[in-house]
C-alpha positions as YAML, in Angstrom:
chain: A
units: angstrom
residues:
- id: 1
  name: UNK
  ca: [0.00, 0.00, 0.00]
- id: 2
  name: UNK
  ca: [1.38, 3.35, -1.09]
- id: 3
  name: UNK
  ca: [1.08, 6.00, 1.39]
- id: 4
  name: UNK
  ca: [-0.29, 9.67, 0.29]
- id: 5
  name: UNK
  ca: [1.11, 12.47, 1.70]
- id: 6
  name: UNK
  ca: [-1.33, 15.38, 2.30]
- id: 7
  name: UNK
  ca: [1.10, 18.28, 2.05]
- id: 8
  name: UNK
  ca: [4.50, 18.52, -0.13]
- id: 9
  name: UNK
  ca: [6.14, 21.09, 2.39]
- id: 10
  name: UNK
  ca: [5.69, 22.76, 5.90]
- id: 11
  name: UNK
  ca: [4.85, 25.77, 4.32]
- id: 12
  name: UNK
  ca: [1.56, 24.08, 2.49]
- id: 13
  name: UNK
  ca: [0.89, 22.33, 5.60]
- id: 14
  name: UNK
  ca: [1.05, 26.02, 7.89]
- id: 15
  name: UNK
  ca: [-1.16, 27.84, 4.80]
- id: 16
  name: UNK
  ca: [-3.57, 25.57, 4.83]
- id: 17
  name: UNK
  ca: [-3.85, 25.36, 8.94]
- id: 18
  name: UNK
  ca: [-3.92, 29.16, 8.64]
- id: 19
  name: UNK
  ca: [-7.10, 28.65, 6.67]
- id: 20
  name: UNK
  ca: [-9.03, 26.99, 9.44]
- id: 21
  name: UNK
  ca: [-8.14, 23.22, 7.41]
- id: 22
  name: UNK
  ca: [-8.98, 20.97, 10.88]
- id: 23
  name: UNK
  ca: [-6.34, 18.01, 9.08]
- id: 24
  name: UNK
  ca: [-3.58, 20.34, 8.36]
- id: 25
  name: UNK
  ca: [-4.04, 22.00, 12.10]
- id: 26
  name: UNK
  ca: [-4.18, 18.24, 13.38]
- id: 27
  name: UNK
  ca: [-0.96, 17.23, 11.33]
- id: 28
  name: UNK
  ca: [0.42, 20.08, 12.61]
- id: 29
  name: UNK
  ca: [-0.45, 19.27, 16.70]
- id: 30
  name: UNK
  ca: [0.83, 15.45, 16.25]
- id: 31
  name: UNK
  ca: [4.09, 16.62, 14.27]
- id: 32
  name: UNK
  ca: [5.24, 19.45, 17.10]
- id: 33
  name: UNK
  ca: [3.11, 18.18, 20.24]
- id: 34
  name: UNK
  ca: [5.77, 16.02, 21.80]
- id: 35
  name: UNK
  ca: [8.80, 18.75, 21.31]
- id: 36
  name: UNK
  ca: [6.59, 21.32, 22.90]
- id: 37
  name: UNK
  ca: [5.31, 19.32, 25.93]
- id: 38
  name: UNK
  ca: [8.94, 18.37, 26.63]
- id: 39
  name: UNK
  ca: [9.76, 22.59, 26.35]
- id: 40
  name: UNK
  ca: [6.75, 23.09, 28.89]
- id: 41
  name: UNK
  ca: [7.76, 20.28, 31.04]
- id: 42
  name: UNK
  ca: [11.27, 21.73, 31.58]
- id: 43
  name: UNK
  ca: [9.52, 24.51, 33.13]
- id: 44
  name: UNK
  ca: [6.78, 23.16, 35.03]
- id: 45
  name: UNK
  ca: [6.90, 20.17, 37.25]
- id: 46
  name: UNK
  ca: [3.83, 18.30, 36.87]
- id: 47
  name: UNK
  ca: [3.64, 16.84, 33.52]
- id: 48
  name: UNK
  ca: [-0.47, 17.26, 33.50]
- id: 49
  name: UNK
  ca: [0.09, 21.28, 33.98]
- id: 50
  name: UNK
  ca: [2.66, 20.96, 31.31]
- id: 51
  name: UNK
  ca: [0.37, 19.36, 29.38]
- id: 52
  name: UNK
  ca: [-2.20, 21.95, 29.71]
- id: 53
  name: UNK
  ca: [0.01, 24.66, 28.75]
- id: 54
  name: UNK
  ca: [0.97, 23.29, 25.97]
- id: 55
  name: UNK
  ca: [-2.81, 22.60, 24.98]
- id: 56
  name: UNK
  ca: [-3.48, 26.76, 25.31]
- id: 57
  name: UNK
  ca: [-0.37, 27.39, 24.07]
- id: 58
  name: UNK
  ca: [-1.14, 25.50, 20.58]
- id: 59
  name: UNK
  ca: [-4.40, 27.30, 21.13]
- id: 60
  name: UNK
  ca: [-2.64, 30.70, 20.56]
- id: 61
  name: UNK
  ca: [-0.30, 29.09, 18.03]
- id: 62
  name: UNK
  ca: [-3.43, 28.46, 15.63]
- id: 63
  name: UNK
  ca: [-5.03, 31.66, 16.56]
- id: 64
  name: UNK
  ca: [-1.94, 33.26, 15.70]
- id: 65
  name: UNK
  ca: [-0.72, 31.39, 12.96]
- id: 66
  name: UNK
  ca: [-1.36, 34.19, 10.26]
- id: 67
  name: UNK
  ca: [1.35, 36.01, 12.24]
- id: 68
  name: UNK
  ca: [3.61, 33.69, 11.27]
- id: 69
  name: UNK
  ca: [5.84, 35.33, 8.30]
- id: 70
  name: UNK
  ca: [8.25, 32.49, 6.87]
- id: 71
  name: UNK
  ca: [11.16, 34.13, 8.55]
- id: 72
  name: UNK
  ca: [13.24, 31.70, 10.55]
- id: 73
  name: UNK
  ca: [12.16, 28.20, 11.84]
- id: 74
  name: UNK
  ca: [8.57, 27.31, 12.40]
- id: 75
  name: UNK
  ca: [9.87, 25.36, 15.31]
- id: 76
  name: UNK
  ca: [11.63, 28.24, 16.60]
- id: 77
  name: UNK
  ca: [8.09, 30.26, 16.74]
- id: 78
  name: UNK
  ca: [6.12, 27.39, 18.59]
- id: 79
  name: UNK
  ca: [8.61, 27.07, 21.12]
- id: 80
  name: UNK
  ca: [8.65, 30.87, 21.63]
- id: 81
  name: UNK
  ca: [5.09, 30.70, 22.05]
- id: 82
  name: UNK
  ca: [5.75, 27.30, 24.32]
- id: 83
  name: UNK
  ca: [7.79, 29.17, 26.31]
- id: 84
  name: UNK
  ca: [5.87, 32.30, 26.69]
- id: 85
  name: UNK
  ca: [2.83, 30.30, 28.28]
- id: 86
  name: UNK
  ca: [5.07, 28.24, 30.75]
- id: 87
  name: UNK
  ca: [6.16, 31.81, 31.89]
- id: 88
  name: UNK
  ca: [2.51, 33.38, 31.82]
- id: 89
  name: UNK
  ca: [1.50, 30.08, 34.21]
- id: 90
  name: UNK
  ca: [4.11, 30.06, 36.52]
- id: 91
  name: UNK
  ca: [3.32, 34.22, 37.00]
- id: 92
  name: UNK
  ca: [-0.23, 33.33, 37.42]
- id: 93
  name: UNK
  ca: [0.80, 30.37, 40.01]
- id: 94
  name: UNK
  ca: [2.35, 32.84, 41.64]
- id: 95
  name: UNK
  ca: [5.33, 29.96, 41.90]
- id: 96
  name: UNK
  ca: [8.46, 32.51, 40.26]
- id: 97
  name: UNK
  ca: [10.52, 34.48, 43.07]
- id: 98
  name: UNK
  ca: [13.84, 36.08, 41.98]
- id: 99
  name: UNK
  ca: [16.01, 37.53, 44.68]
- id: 100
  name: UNK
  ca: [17.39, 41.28, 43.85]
- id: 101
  name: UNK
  ca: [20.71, 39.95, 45.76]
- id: 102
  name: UNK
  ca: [23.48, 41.20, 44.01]
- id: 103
  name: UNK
  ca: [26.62, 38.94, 43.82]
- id: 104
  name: UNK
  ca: [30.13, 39.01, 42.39]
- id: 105
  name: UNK
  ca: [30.28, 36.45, 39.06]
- id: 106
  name: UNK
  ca: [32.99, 34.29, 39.27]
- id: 107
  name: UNK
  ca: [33.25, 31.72, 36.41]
- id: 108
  name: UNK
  ca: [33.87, 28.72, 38.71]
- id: 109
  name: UNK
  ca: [34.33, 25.46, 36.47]
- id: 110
  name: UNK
  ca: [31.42, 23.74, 36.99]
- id: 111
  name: UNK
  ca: [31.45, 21.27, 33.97]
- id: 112
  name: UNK
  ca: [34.16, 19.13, 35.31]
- id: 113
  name: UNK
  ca: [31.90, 16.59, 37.04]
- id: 114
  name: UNK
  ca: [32.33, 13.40, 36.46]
- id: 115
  name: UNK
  ca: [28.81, 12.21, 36.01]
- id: 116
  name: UNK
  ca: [26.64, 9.13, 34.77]
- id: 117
  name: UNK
  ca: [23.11, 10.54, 35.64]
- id: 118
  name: UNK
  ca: [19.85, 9.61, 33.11]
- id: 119
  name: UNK
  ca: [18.29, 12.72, 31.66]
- id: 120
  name: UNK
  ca: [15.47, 11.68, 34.16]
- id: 121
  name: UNK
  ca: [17.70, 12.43, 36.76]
- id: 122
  name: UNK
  ca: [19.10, 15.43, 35.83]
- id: 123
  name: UNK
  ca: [15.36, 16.90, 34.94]
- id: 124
  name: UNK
  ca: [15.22, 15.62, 38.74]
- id: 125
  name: UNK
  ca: [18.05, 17.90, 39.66]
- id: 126
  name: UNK
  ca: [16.68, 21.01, 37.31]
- id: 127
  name: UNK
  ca: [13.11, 20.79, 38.88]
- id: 128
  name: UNK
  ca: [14.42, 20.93, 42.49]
- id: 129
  name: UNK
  ca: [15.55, 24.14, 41.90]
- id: 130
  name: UNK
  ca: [13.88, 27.22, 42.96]
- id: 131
  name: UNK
  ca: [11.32, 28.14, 40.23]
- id: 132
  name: UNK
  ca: [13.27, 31.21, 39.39]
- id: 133
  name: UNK
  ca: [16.70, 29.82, 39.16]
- id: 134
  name: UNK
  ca: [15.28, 27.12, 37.48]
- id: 135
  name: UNK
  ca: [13.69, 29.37, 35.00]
- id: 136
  name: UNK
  ca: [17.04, 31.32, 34.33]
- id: 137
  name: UNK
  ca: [18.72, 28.47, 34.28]
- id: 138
  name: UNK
  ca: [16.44, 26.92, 31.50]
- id: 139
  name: UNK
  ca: [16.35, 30.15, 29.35]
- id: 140
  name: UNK
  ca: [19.86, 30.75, 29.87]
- id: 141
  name: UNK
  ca: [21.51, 27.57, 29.43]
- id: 142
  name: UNK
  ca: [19.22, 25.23, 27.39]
- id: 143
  name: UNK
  ca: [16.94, 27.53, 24.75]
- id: 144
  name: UNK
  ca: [20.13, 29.90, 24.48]
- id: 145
  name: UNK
  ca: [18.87, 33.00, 25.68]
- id: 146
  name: UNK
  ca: [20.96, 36.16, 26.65]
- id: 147
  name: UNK
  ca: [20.82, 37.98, 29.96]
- id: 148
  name: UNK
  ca: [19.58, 41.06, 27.95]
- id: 149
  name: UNK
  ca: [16.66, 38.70, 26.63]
- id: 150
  name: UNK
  ca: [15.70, 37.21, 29.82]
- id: 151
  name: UNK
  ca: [15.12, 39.85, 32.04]
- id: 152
  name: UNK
  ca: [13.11, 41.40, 29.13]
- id: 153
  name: UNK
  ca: [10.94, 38.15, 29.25]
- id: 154
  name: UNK
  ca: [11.04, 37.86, 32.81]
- id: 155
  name: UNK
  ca: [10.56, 41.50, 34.05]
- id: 156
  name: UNK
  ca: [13.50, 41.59, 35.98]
- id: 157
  name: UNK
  ca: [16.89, 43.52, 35.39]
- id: 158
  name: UNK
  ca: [20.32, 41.71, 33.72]
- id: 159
  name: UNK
  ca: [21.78, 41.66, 37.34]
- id: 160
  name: UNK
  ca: [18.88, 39.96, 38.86]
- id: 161
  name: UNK
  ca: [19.02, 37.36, 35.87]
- id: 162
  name: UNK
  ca: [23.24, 36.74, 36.22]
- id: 163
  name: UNK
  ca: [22.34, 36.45, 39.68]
- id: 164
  name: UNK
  ca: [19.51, 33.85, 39.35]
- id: 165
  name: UNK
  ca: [21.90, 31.65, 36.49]
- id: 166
  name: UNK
  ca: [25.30, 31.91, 39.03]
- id: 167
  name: UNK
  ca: [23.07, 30.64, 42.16]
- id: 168
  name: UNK
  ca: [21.44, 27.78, 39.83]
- id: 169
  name: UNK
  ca: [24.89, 26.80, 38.75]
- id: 170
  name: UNK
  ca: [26.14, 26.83, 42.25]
- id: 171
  name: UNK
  ca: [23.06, 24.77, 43.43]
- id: 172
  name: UNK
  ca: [23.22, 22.39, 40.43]
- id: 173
  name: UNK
  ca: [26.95, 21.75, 41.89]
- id: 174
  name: UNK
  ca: [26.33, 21.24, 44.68]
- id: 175
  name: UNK
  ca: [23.21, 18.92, 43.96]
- id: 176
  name: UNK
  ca: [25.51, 16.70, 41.40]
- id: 177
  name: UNK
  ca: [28.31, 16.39, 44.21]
- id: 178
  name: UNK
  ca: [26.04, 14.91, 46.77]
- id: 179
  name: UNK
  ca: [24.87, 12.17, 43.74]
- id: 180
  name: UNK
  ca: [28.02, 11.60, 42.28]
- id: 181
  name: UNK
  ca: [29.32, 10.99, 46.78]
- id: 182
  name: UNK
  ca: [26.40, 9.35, 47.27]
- id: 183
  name: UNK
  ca: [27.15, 6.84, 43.65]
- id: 184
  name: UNK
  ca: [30.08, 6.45, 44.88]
- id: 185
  name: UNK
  ca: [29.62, 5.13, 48.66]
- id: 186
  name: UNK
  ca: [31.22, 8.21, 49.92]
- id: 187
  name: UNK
  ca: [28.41, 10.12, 51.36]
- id: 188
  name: UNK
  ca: [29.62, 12.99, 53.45]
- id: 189
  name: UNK
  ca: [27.36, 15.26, 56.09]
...
């Protein structure tokens, strides 16, 4: 059996969910659904809240989709979006504190842990974070954003956001120590 496909390119697909075509907006959802729940989940802790978010957040991305002009990845805009609602909840949960504490930066090497922790884990480690170093942390480190960008997003100032990113870092550190002393029988108090 020869399978059809519906829609030669992305672009055809996004035109024709742009013109209210239910199969093209459905193709769409099962195509980007699973990146997008994994962007929310980084952000929020319980996977059905994540899940939600996502749901209004492909809500605006098909409400909005005429918006979308064909300049840069199509990904890139849904995860923007993605990431804009995780922020909007979190706000709303009133779960996001950032301390104004201003500290001196010091580029401590923090990559040279010698690790062997499951991505489960590690989202472990992330999520016990404090929602706004997390958050930082997240925008900072994994979507690629710059101080300048964050605090924009965030409503907070650059300082606040270094601030936020060295105490995550610090924490993280700390965190993957006690696992890696722990791993290795050597658990220390």
């Amino acid at each position: 059996m020869k399978v059809i496909q519906f829609y030669k390119t992305e672009k055809q697909l996004i035109k024709k969910a742009t013109k209210q075509h239910r199969d093209a907006q459905h193709q769409l959802y099962n195509q980007y659904a699973p990146k997008m729940l994994s962007v929310c989940r980084q952000y929020i802790r319980d996977v059905h809240f994540a899940e939600e978010v996502m749901l209004s957040g492909f809500l605006k991305v098909f409400l909005n989709l005429k918006n979308f002009k064909f300049e840069g990845s199509f990904e890139g805009w849904i995860r923007r979006i993605m990431i804009n609602e995780s922020i909007s909840f979190l706000r709303k949960e009133k779960k996001i504190l950032f301390t104004e504490e201003i500290t001196s930066y010091t580029e401590e090497s923090w990559n040279n842990i010698n690790t062997e922790l499951a991505v489960e884990q590690i989202q472990d480690l992330i999520d016990s974070l404090p929602e706004g170093y997390k958050m930082v942390f997240i925008l900072y480190a994994i979507e690629g954003y710059k101080h300048s960008e964050i605090a924009k997003m965030l409503e907070v100032s650059e300082s606040t956001s270094k601030s936020q990113l060295f105490k995550a870092r610090k924490m993280l550190q700390q965190k993957l120590n006690q696992q890696n002393n722990i791993s290795n029988g050597a658990i220390k108090i």
